[in-house]
Amino acid sequence: MEFRRTHYTSQVTQEMDGQTVKLAGWVHEIRDLGGIMFLILRDREGMAQLTMFKKTIDPQVLETAKSLSRESVILVEGSVKLEAKAPGGYELVPARIDLLNPAQSPLPMDTTGKVNAELDTRLDNRFMDVRRPRVNAVFQIRHHTLSAVRNFLEQEGFLEINTPKVVATATEGGTALFPITYFDTEAFLNQSPQLFKQIMMSGGMDRVFEIGPIFRAEEHDTTRHLNEATSIDIEASFLDHEDVMQLLENLIVHVYESVAKNCANSLKTIGKELDIPKAPFKRLTYDEAIELNNEHSKELLEWGDDLSTNAEKVIGKVMGEHYFIKDWPTEIKPYYTQPYEDNPELTKAFDMMHPRMELSSGAQRIHDHDLLRQRIQDQGLNPDGFDFYLKAFKYGIPPHSGWGLGAERLVMTMLDIDNIRDVVLFPRDRKRVSP
RNA sequence: GUCCGGAUAGUGUAGGGGACUAUCAUGAAGCCCUGUCGAGGCUUCGACCCGGGUUCGAAUCCCGGUCCGGGCGCCA
């Protein structure tokens, strides 16, 4: 059976009046008005209306059309007809409709937007949920977001790398890891590419990035955490933390601009107008952030405290746009962040914040082997487990800096989406491992 | 983990001791209809999470369980 299309619905235009095209997709809706029948065909890029006058249409075509269930997959061959009354100014007069695969009835959920479905129902039936134009639009934008990230970083001289997701040791002390069985030894799912991207600074790759999964076995249960997330990670030699902060804010602006430019239809579908942020983002020191919180919040923070969810919200509200918090206390940042030479109480670490939540954190890293080893020890970790990592610092590693940026958080804050699960096809949280 | 809230046709909902033979929408099946675009009209179909209890009577109240949602916590 022939099942190749010649066009997506979005590629059919009024200028093609009279031309024959083949469209393939799903039966979105059927509206039978008696003497005239409309069938809406939907594909990834949009919809097209088939119009059949029962008196003049091929009886074979009419019979097929009448027998179709919603969401069945069809191939339609027809001629484009200019018609002011049709949505988009044209319609298709089918000469042939082939049913490629019927859909059972009833459907597990509505695809037309007439009836809501709960998140749980939607995720259980994600294949059908993604057929909904709104959801499809989100994932088209997610694609363009990652594509814009790659373009930007490549332009800045970054090489894309892939680091292992199965690892022998924790990247850092605190975060809980998922243990797995690896032949006869214990192994874990990696929580961050941090150590490996740093090792590649010693490898002389100079500027690297990775877009990949990270795993955290934390039992969190919020609308902004996942146990499997996508991290956009960079590491760059011969740059300090201020340099990579600049890179980060420029990247964010570039992503927003690219999405605004390339995803006009998707944005329209979800009803979102992008506010493109302006670089440079405001910079707050950690001290200023604490002060700001204590000015505006009832929950007071002391120097040395990490920012609570409430503090993030309070400060975010005051700032109102993307901003950085920098110069964090050494004691609450990971062992590999570089302390200021003239004030070791503070590190060259930063967080990049959206008013709603943290998007990224980064720093200049320690490149001195002995100091790094000492810091690992100071944080109560056993340096022996880090031999594979520390070794790379003994034979010439440049000063370097980097950051990790949460891809899901970037998309959800950009599009004003409440729940992080809405920007992941198959989210993994404490309650869900399937589908 | 914790504090709230919830579970009713395929989907989304109303109903908070008797008027429930359970509301509405969507859907499915059938009929009418030549410009629909959430088409419209008529007919039909389809549901009270599980287990105990209270009561003459439970979808409704109580206890236990399971599952779900939101907030917080956890998240170097």
Short mmCIF file of C-alpha atoms (C1' of nucleotides) in Angstrom, two decimals:
data_model
loop_
_atom_site.label_atom_id
_atom_site.label_comp_id
_atom_site.label_asym_id
_atom_site.label_seq_id
_atom_site.Cartn_x
_atom_site.Cartn_y
_atom_site.Cartn_z
CA MET A 1 0.00 0.00 0.00
CA GLU A 2 1.22 3.45 -0.87
CA PHE A 3 1.62 5.70 2.13
CA ARG A 4 3.98 8.50 1.18
CA ARG A 5 2.84 12.07 1.48
CA THR A 6 3.90 14.83 -0.89
CA HIS A 7 3.32 17.64 1.60
CA TYR A 8 2.71 18.44 5.22
CA THR A 9 -0.53 20.34 5.74
CA SER A 10 1.52 23.46 6.48
CA GLN A 11 3.15 23.27 3.05
CA VAL A 12 -0.11 23.55 1.18
CA THR A 13 -0.84 27.16 0.24
CA GLN A 14 -3.47 29.12 -1.61
CA GLU A 15 -1.05 29.52 -4.51
CA MET A 16 -1.32 25.78 -5.13
CA ASP A 17 -4.92 26.09 -6.33
CA GLY A 18 -5.75 23.19 -8.62
CA GLN A 19 -2.67 21.18 -7.78
CA THR A 20 -2.88 17.56 -6.64
CA VAL A 21 -1.27 16.70 -3.30
CA LYS A 22 -1.09 13.72 -1.00
CA LEU A 23 -1.49 14.39 2.70
CA ALA A 24 -1.06 11.81 5.42
CA GLY A 25 -2.09 12.04 9.02
CA TRP A 26 -4.83 11.50 11.57
CA VAL A 27 -8.57 12.05 11.36
CA HIS A 28 -8.95 14.94 13.78
CA GLU A 29 -12.66 15.56 13.34
CA ILE A 30 -15.52 14.71 11.03
CA ARG A 31 -18.41 17.09 10.56
CA ASP A 32 -21.25 15.67 8.52
CA LEU A 33 -23.78 18.38 7.64
CA GLY A 34 -26.00 16.31 5.42
CA GLY A 35 -25.30 17.28 1.84
CA ILE A 36 -21.77 18.33 2.66
CA MET A 37 -19.18 16.65 4.80
CA PHE A 38 -15.97 18.05 6.27
CA LEU A 39 -13.07 15.97 7.46
CA ILE A 40 -10.20 17.59 9.31
CA LEU A 41 -6.89 15.88 8.72
CA ARG A 42 -4.13 16.60 11.22
CA ASP A 43 -0.42 16.04 10.89
CA ARG A 44 2.59 17.20 12.87
CA GLU A 45 2.59 20.61 11.26
CA GLY A 46 -1.07 21.51 11.33
CA MET A 47 -4.48 20.70 9.88
CA ALA A 48 -6.20 20.61 6.53
CA GLN A 49 -9.89 20.49 5.69
CA LEU A 50 -11.25 17.97 3.23
CA THR A 51 -14.59 18.96 1.74
CA MET A 52 -16.97 16.51 0.13
CA PHE A 53 -20.24 17.44 -1.56
CA LYS A 54 -22.16 14.23 -1.39
CA LYS A 55 -23.77 14.71 -4.77
CA THR A 56 -20.55 15.19 -6.67
CA ILE A 57 -17.95 13.25 -4.72
CA ASP A 58 -16.81 9.78 -5.80
CA PRO A 59 -19.11 7.35 -3.90
CA GLN A 60 -16.11 5.22 -3.00
CA VAL A 61 -14.43 8.18 -1.32
CA LEU A 62 -17.63 9.10 0.51
CA GLU A 63 -18.09 5.59 1.78
CA THR A 64 -14.54 5.46 3.12
CA ALA A 65 -14.91 8.89 4.72
CA LYS A 66 -18.13 7.87 6.44
CA SER A 67 -16.55 4.74 7.87
CA LEU A 68 -13.58 6.48 9.47
CA SER A 69 -13.21 6.68 13.22
CA ARG A 70 -11.49 9.64 14.81
CA GLU A 71 -7.70 9.41 15.11
CA SER A 72 -7.44 6.80 12.38
CA VAL A 73 -4.46 7.21 10.09
CA ILE A 74 -5.27 8.05 6.48
CA LEU A 75 -3.61 9.01 3.24
CA VAL A 76 -5.55 11.47 1.12
CA GLU A 77 -4.97 12.36 -2.48
CA GLY A 78 -6.84 15.42 -3.58
CA SER A 79 -6.80 18.72 -5.34
CA VAL A 80 -6.25 22.03 -3.64
CA LYS A 81 -9.17 24.39 -4.02
CA LEU A 82 -9.22 28.07 -3.19
CA GLU A 83 -12.20 28.69 -0.93
CA ALA A 84 -12.75 31.78 1.16
CA LYS A 85 -15.13 29.91 3.47
CA ALA A 86 -12.51 27.32 4.37
CA PRO A 87 -10.11 27.77 7.27
CA GLY A 88 -6.83 29.04 5.88
CA GLY A 89 -8.50 30.05 2.64
CA TYR A 90 -8.21 26.67 0.92
CA GLU A 91 -9.57 23.17 1.19
CA LEU A 92 -8.87 19.80 -0.31
CA VAL A 93 -11.24 17.91 -2.60
CA PRO A 94 -10.30 14.28 -2.12
CA ALA A 95 -10.06 11.99 -5.13
CA ARG A 96 -9.00 9.11 -2.95
CA ILE A 97 -8.85 8.28 0.75
CA ASP A 98 -6.89 5.29 2.00
CA LEU A 99 -7.33 4.06 5.53
CA LEU A 100 -3.80 3.12 6.60
CA ASN A 101 -4.68 2.09 10.13
CA PRO A 102 -7.96 2.45 12.00
CA ALA A 103 -8.18 3.81 15.55
CA GLN A 104 -10.27 1.94 18.09
CA SER A 105 -13.08 3.61 19.92
CA PRO A 106 -13.57 5.01 22.48
CA LEU A 107 -10.35 7.00 22.55
CA PRO A 108 -8.49 7.12 25.87
CA MET A 109 -8.69 10.90 25.79
CA ASP A 110 -9.89 13.80 23.69
CA THR A 111 -7.48 15.31 21.19
CA THR A 112 -9.55 18.26 20.06
CA GLY A 113 -9.38 20.41 23.17
CA LYS A 114 -13.09 20.08 23.95
CA VAL A 115 -12.61 18.10 27.15
CA ASN A 116 -9.72 18.37 29.58
CA ALA A 117 -7.69 15.45 30.78
CA GLU A 118 -5.72 15.22 33.99
CA LEU A 119 -1.95 15.05 33.85
CA ASP A 120 -1.99 11.46 35.05
CA THR A 121 -4.39 10.39 32.29
CA ARG A 122 -2.35 12.32 29.75
CA LEU A 123 0.93 10.74 30.77
CA ASP A 124 -0.58 7.25 30.76
CA ASN A 125 -1.64 7.94 27.18
CA ARG A 126 1.23 10.16 26.12
CA PHE A 127 1.15 8.92 22.51
CA MET A 128 -2.30 10.40 22.18
CA ASP A 129 -1.63 13.42 24.37
CA VAL A 130 1.22 14.49 22.10
CA ARG A 131 -1.20 14.48 19.16
CA ARG A 132 -2.92 17.46 20.76
CA PRO A 133 -1.76 20.64 19.06
CA ARG A 134 -0.87 22.35 22.35
CA VAL A 135 1.34 19.52 23.49
CA ASN A 136 2.87 19.05 20.07
CA ALA A 137 3.75 22.75 20.09
CA VAL A 138 5.58 22.47 23.41
CA PHE A 139 7.80 19.71 22.11
CA GLN A 140 8.45 21.49 18.84
CA ILE A 141 9.65 24.43 20.92
CA ARG A 142 11.73 22.14 23.10
CA HIS A 143 13.43 20.86 19.96
CA HIS A 144 14.15 24.37 18.70
CA THR A 145 15.45 25.36 22.13
CA LEU A 146 18.05 22.60 22.15
CA SER A 147 18.85 23.28 18.53
CA ALA A 148 19.48 26.95 19.36
CA VAL A 149 21.71 25.93 22.25
CA ARG A 150 23.79 23.74 19.94
CA ASN A 151 24.06 26.45 17.31
CA PHE A 152 25.14 29.03 19.81
CA LEU A 153 27.74 26.88 21.53
CA GLU A 154 29.14 25.62 18.27
CA GLN A 155 29.53 29.20 17.12
CA GLU A 156 31.41 29.92 20.34
CA GLY A 157 33.86 27.15 19.58
CA PHE A 158 32.45 24.40 21.79
CA LEU A 159 32.78 20.72 20.94
CA GLU A 160 29.88 18.41 21.76
CA ILE A 161 30.91 15.45 23.88
CA ASN A 162 29.20 12.44 25.40
CA THR A 163 30.20 11.28 28.85
CA PRO A 164 29.22 8.05 30.60
CA LYS A 165 25.93 7.73 32.40
CA VAL A 166 27.07 4.59 34.19
CA VAL A 167 29.69 5.53 36.74
CA ALA A 168 31.54 4.03 39.68
CA THR A 169 31.46 6.94 42.12
CA ALA A 170 29.37 9.90 43.09
CA THR A 171 30.23 13.23 41.48
CA GLU A 172 29.65 14.90 44.79
CA GLY A 173 28.86 13.85 48.27
CA GLY A 174 25.31 14.77 48.96
CA THR A 175 22.97 13.83 46.16
CA ALA A 176 21.43 10.41 46.28
CA LEU A 177 22.38 8.11 43.43
CA PHE A 178 20.49 5.31 41.74
CA PRO A 179 22.51 2.13 42.20
CA ILE A 180 22.52 -0.33 39.34
CA THR A 181 24.00 -3.74 38.79
CA TYR A 182 26.95 -3.66 36.43
CA PHE A 183 28.12 -7.22 35.87
CA ASP A 184 29.73 -8.14 39.19
CA THR A 185 30.26 -4.66 40.54
CA GLU A 186 28.09 -1.92 41.89
CA ALA A 187 27.64 1.13 39.74
CA PHE A 188 25.42 4.19 39.61
CA LEU A 189 23.54 6.35 37.20
CA ASN A 190 25.43 9.59 36.88
CA GLN A 191 24.09 12.69 38.56
CA SER A 192 26.14 15.13 36.49
CA PRO A 193 28.81 15.13 33.77
CA GLN A 194 30.83 17.54 35.94
CA LEU A 195 33.90 15.40 36.58
CA PHE A 196 34.19 14.15 33.03
CA LYS A 197 33.86 17.50 31.37
CA GLN A 198 36.57 18.82 33.69
CA ILE A 199 38.83 15.90 32.80
CA MET A 200 38.44 16.96 29.18
CA MET A 201 39.89 20.34 30.08
CA SER A 202 43.01 18.41 30.96
CA GLY A 203 42.48 16.61 27.66
CA GLY A 204 42.99 19.90 25.89
CA MET A 205 39.54 20.04 24.31
CA ASP A 206 39.32 23.60 25.59
CA ARG A 207 35.59 24.13 25.22
CA VAL A 208 33.10 21.30 25.52
CA PHE A 209 29.39 20.88 26.00
CA GLU A 210 27.02 18.04 26.58
CA ILE A 211 23.25 17.85 26.44
CA GLY A 212 22.23 14.72 28.21
CA PRO A 213 20.35 12.99 30.99
CA ILE A 214 21.24 13.32 34.64
CA PHE A 215 19.81 11.18 37.40
CA ARG A 216 19.02 12.17 40.97
CA ALA A 217 17.56 9.72 43.44
CA GLU A 218 16.14 12.48 45.61
CA GLU A 219 12.64 11.84 46.87
CA HIS A 220 11.41 15.21 45.84
CA ASP A 221 7.84 15.75 44.87
CA THR A 222 7.40 19.15 43.30
CA THR A 223 6.44 20.66 39.95
CA ARG A 224 10.03 21.63 39.18
CA HIS A 225 12.02 18.47 39.99
CA LEU A 226 12.52 15.24 38.08
CA ASN A 227 14.55 12.15 38.88
CA GLU A 228 15.73 12.05 35.31
CA ALA A 229 16.36 15.47 33.81
CA THR A 230 18.20 16.91 30.85
CA SER A 231 21.25 18.97 31.59
CA ILE A 232 22.97 21.42 29.29
CA ASP A 233 26.53 21.42 30.56
CA ILE A 234 29.55 23.38 29.42
CA GLU A 235 33.15 23.61 30.55
CA ALA A 236 35.70 26.04 29.12
CA SER A 237 39.43 26.47 29.67
CA PHE A 238 41.14 29.83 30.03
CA LEU A 239 37.87 31.49 31.02
CA ASP A 240 36.87 32.66 34.47
CA HIS A 241 33.46 32.62 36.09
CA GLU A 242 32.61 36.11 34.82
CA ASP A 243 33.37 34.96 31.26
CA VAL A 244 31.06 31.98 31.46
CA MET A 245 28.33 34.03 33.10
CA GLN A 246 28.43 36.30 30.09
CA LEU A 247 28.32 33.30 27.80
CA LEU A 248 25.30 31.97 29.70
CA GLU A 249 23.26 35.15 29.53
CA ASN A 250 24.05 35.54 25.85
CA LEU A 251 22.95 31.96 25.29
CA ILE A 252 19.63 32.57 27.06
CA VAL A 253 18.96 35.63 24.92
CA HIS A 254 19.91 33.70 21.80
CA VAL A 255 17.55 30.85 22.69
CA TYR A 256 14.62 33.20 23.27
CA GLU A 257 15.33 35.03 20.02
CA SER A 258 15.63 31.80 18.04
CA VAL A 259 12.43 30.39 19.48
CA ALA A 260 10.57 33.65 18.83
CA LYS A 261 11.79 33.56 15.25
CA ASN A 262 11.41 29.86 14.43
CA CYS A 263 8.41 28.85 16.49
CA ALA A 264 5.85 31.53 15.69
CA ASN A 265 3.14 28.95 14.98
CA SER A 266 3.83 26.85 18.05
CA LEU A 267 3.88 29.93 20.26
CA LYS A 268 0.58 31.00 18.81
CA THR A 269 -0.88 27.56 19.43
CA ILE A 270 -0.04 27.71 23.13
CA GLY A 271 -0.94 31.38 23.31
CA LYS A 272 2.42 32.62 24.51
CA GLU A 273 4.16 35.81 23.54
CA LEU A 274 7.83 35.66 24.41
CA ASP A 275 9.43 38.42 26.43
CA ILE A 276 13.00 38.30 25.25
CA PRO A 277 15.34 38.98 28.16
CA LYS A 278 18.10 41.54 27.80
CA ALA A 279 21.75 40.89 28.54
CA PRO A 280 23.58 41.63 30.74
CA PHE A 281 21.45 40.16 33.51
CA LYS A 282 21.56 41.90 36.86
CA ARG A 283 24.18 40.57 39.25
CA LEU A 284 23.46 40.14 42.92
CA THR A 285 26.11 39.02 45.34
CA TYR A 286 25.12 36.33 47.79
CA ASP A 287 25.27 38.96 50.54
CA GLU A 288 22.88 41.21 48.65
CA ALA A 289 20.55 38.31 48.01
CA ILE A 290 20.35 37.49 51.71
CA GLU A 291 19.78 41.14 52.51
CA LEU A 292 17.04 41.40 49.88
CA ASN A 293 15.32 38.36 51.30
CA ASN A 294 15.45 39.66 54.85
CA GLU A 295 14.04 42.98 53.70
CA HIS A 296 11.04 41.41 51.94
CA SER A 297 10.39 38.12 53.67
CA LYS A 298 9.25 37.00 57.09
CA GLU A 299 11.56 34.00 56.86
CA LEU A 300 14.92 35.49 57.75
CA LEU A 301 18.14 33.97 56.46
CA GLU A 302 21.56 34.05 58.04
CA TRP A 303 24.83 34.29 56.23
CA GLY A 304 25.81 30.75 55.26
CA ASP A 305 22.26 29.53 54.67
CA ASP A 306 21.29 28.19 51.29
CA LEU A 307 18.37 29.97 49.63
CA SER A 308 15.05 28.32 50.51
CA THR A 309 12.25 27.92 48.00
CA ASN A 310 10.55 30.83 49.66
CA ALA A 311 13.67 33.01 49.41
CA GLU A 312 14.00 32.19 45.71
CA LYS A 313 10.44 33.33 45.20
CA VAL A 314 10.74 36.48 47.27
CA ILE A 315 13.96 37.60 45.62
CA GLY A 316 12.65 36.57 42.20
CA LYS A 317 9.62 38.73 42.67
CA VAL A 318 11.74 41.75 43.54
CA MET A 319 14.10 41.17 40.60
CA GLY A 320 11.33 40.45 38.10
CA GLU A 321 13.66 39.11 35.40
CA HIS A 322 16.63 36.80 34.93
CA TYR A 323 19.49 37.53 37.31
CA PHE A 324 22.67 36.10 38.77
CA ILE A 325 23.58 35.44 42.38
CA LYS A 326 27.35 35.24 42.73
CA ASP A 327 30.12 35.04 45.32
CA TRP A 328 28.65 32.25 47.40
CA PRO A 329 30.05 31.08 50.74
CA THR A 330 32.64 28.39 50.13
CA GLU A 331 31.06 26.07 52.65
CA ILE A 332 27.76 25.66 50.78
CA LYS A 333 29.24 25.13 47.33
CA PRO A 334 30.79 21.91 46.01
CA TYR A 335 34.44 21.09 46.60
CA TYR A 336 35.51 21.87 43.04
CA THR A 337 34.52 25.56 43.03
CA GLN A 338 37.40 28.02 43.15
CA PRO A 339 37.61 30.18 46.28
CA TYR A 340 38.65 33.80 45.87
CA GLU A 341 42.40 33.98 46.36
CA ASP A 342 42.08 37.06 48.60
CA ASN A 343 39.03 35.78 50.50
CA PRO A 344 38.76 31.99 50.70
CA GLU A 345 35.43 32.28 52.53
CA LEU A 346 33.83 33.10 49.20
CA THR A 347 33.87 31.17 45.94
CA LYS A 348 33.74 32.19 42.32
CA ALA A 349 30.41 30.42 42.06
CA PHE A 350 27.14 31.70 40.66
CA ASP A 351 23.54 30.70 40.16
CA MET A 352 21.51 31.99 37.25
CA MET A 353 17.94 32.56 38.27
CA HIS A 354 14.59 33.01 36.62
CA PRO A 355 12.11 34.83 38.89
CA ARG A 356 10.38 31.49 39.39
CA MET A 357 13.38 29.25 40.09
CA GLU A 358 17.04 28.48 39.66
CA LEU A 359 17.99 27.63 36.08
CA SER A 360 21.72 27.13 36.25
CA SER A 361 24.68 27.06 38.54
CA GLY A 362 28.33 27.33 37.69
CA ALA A 363 31.72 28.52 38.78
CA GLN A 364 35.34 28.82 38.08
CA ARG A 365 36.79 25.48 39.14
CA ILE A 366 39.81 24.64 41.18
CA HIS A 367 42.65 23.62 38.85
CA ASP A 368 45.29 23.11 41.54
CA HIS A 369 45.56 19.42 42.36
CA ASP A 370 46.56 19.76 46.00
CA LEU A 371 43.90 22.31 46.80
CA LEU A 372 41.25 20.20 45.09
CA ARG A 373 42.30 17.13 47.04
CA GLN A 374 42.22 19.11 50.24
CA ARG A 375 38.74 20.47 49.50
CA ILE A 376 37.40 16.99 48.82
CA GLN A 377 38.71 15.96 52.19
CA ASP A 378 37.33 19.07 53.88
CA GLN A 379 33.84 18.19 52.69
CA GLY A 380 34.09 14.82 54.34
CA LEU A 381 34.63 12.82 51.16
CA ASN A 382 37.26 10.19 50.57
CA PRO A 383 39.78 11.41 47.95
CA ASP A 384 40.70 7.83 47.07
CA GLY A 385 37.39 7.44 45.27
CA PHE A 386 38.31 10.40 43.11
CA ASP A 387 41.65 9.11 41.83
CA PHE A 388 40.42 8.88 38.25
CA TYR A 389 39.46 12.54 38.48
CA LEU A 390 42.36 13.93 40.53
CA LYS A 391 44.87 12.27 38.21
CA ALA A 392 43.84 14.64 35.42
CA PHE A 393 44.91 17.57 37.59
CA LYS A 394 48.50 16.39 38.02
CA TYR A 395 49.77 16.75 34.49
CA GLY A 396 48.74 20.18 33.33
CA ILE A 397 45.13 21.27 33.43
CA PRO A 398 44.31 24.87 32.51
CA PRO A 399 42.26 27.20 34.67
CA HIS A 400 38.67 26.60 33.66
CA SER A 401 35.05 27.43 34.36
CA GLY A 402 31.66 26.05 33.48
CA TRP A 403 28.01 25.66 34.29
CA GLY A 404 25.09 23.32 34.07
CA LEU A 405 21.71 24.52 32.86
CA GLY A 406 18.47 22.60 33.30
CA ALA A 407 16.89 22.16 29.89
CA GLU A 408 13.41 21.48 31.25
CA ARG A 409 13.50 24.51 33.51
CA LEU A 410 14.65 26.66 30.63
CA VAL A 411 11.69 25.57 28.52
CA MET A 412 9.09 25.70 31.28
CA THR A 413 10.07 29.19 32.44
CA MET A 414 10.27 30.45 28.87
CA LEU A 415 6.76 29.20 28.10
CA ASP A 416 5.23 29.88 31.51
CA ILE A 417 4.40 26.21 32.03
CA ASP A 418 3.56 25.28 35.62
CA ASN A 419 4.61 21.65 35.79
CA ILE A 420 8.00 20.38 34.62
CA ARG A 421 6.34 17.12 33.56
CA ASP A 422 4.64 19.05 30.78
CA VAL A 423 7.96 19.67 29.01
CA VAL A 424 9.25 16.08 29.16
CA LEU A 425 7.80 13.38 26.94
CA PHE A 426 8.11 10.59 29.48
CA PRO A 427 8.82 12.16 32.86
CA ARG A 428 10.47 10.14 35.58
CA ASP A 429 9.44 11.11 39.06
CA ARG A 430 9.10 9.31 42.34
CA LYS A 431 5.76 7.89 41.34
CA ARG A 432 6.31 7.14 37.68
CA VAL A 433 8.66 4.89 35.74
CA SER A 434 6.26 3.96 32.96
CA PRO A 435 5.59 4.59 30.19
"C1'" G B 1 8.70 12.33 54.41
"C1'" U B 2 4.84 15.95 55.82
"C1'" C B 3 0.42 19.14 55.55
"C1'" C B 4 -3.89 20.07 52.77
"C1'" G B 5 -7.27 18.47 48.87
"C1'" G B 6 -9.24 14.60 45.83
"C1'" A B 7 -11.01 9.53 43.53
"C1'" U B 8 -18.41 9.30 40.04
"C1'" A B 9 -19.52 6.49 32.29
"C1'" G B 10 -13.68 6.20 27.57
"C1'" U B 11 -12.53 11.66 29.00
"C1'" G B 12 -13.75 16.03 32.09
"C1'" U B 13 -17.45 17.09 35.82
"C1'" A B 14 -22.38 17.99 39.31
"C1'" G B 15 -24.31 15.89 43.52
"C1'" G B 16 -21.99 16.09 50.87
"C1'" G B 17 -27.77 10.61 54.38
"C1'" G B 18 -34.11 9.17 51.39
"C1'" A B 19 -36.53 13.25 45.81
"C1'" C B 20 -30.30 8.87 42.61
"C1'" U B 21 -33.98 4.80 38.16
"C1'" A B 22 -26.98 9.80 39.58
"C1'" U B 23 -26.23 15.98 36.61
"C1'" C B 24 -23.97 18.31 32.56
"C1'" A B 25 -20.41 18.32 28.66
"C1'" U B 26 -17.60 15.40 25.48
"C1'" G B 27 -17.72 10.59 23.17
"C1'" A B 28 -19.95 6.20 20.75
"C1'" A B 29 -24.36 4.20 17.80
"C1'" G B 30 -28.59 5.84 14.82
"C1'" C B 31 -31.67 9.57 12.30
"C1'" C B 32 -32.32 14.88 10.16
"C1'" C B 33 -29.53 18.79 7.91
"C1'" U B 34 -25.28 21.84 1.38
"C1'" G B 35 -20.32 25.86 4.38
"C1'" U B 36 -19.00 23.54 9.13
"C1'" C B 37 -14.60 25.49 11.76
"C1'" G B 38 -15.90 23.35 20.02
"C1'" A B 39 -21.47 22.92 13.82
"C1'" G B 40 -26.74 22.28 15.21
"C1'" G B 41 -31.36 19.22 16.35
"C1'" C B 42 -33.67 14.43 18.03
"C1'" U B 43 -33.12 9.22 20.08
"C1'" U B 44 -30.11 5.54 22.48
"C1'" C B 45 -25.63 3.73 25.32
"C1'" G B 46 -22.21 4.19 29.13
"C1'" A B 47 -19.96 5.51 35.92
"C1'" C B 48 -20.21 6.18 42.26
"C1'" C B 49 -11.61 3.31 43.78
"C1'" C B 50 -11.16 -1.23 47.29
"C1'" G B 51 -12.40 -3.45 52.24
"C1'" G B 52 -14.90 -2.89 56.79
"C1'" G B 53 -18.46 -0.06 59.82
"C1'" U B 54 -22.74 3.34 61.34
"C1'" U B 55 -27.96 3.59 59.66
"C1'" C B 56 -34.53 1.43 58.33
"C1'" G B 57 -31.62 3.65 54.24
"C1'" A B 58 -24.70 5.43 52.10
"C1'" A B 59 -22.10 8.07 45.91
"C1'" U B 60 -22.84 11.11 50.42
"C1'" C B 61 -20.95 9.87 57.36
"C1'" C B 62 -16.77 6.95 60.13
"C1'" C B 63 -12.25 3.61 60.03
"C1'" G B 64 -8.39 1.21 57.15
"C1'" G B 65 -6.08 0.65 52.40
"C1'" U B 66 -4.67 1.96 47.40
"C1'" C B 67 -3.96 5.64 43.84
"C1'" C B 68 -3.77 10.91 42.24
"C1'" G B 69 -3.10 16.47 42.65
"C1'" G B 70 -0.98 20.91 45.15
"C1'" G B 71 2.28 23.24 49.03
"C1'" C B 72 6.57 22.45 52.01
"C1'" G B 73 10.83 19.51 52.94
"C1'" C B 74 14.85 17.05 50.49
"C1'" C B 75 17.56 18.80 46.05
"C1'" A B 76 26.62 19.92 46.51
#
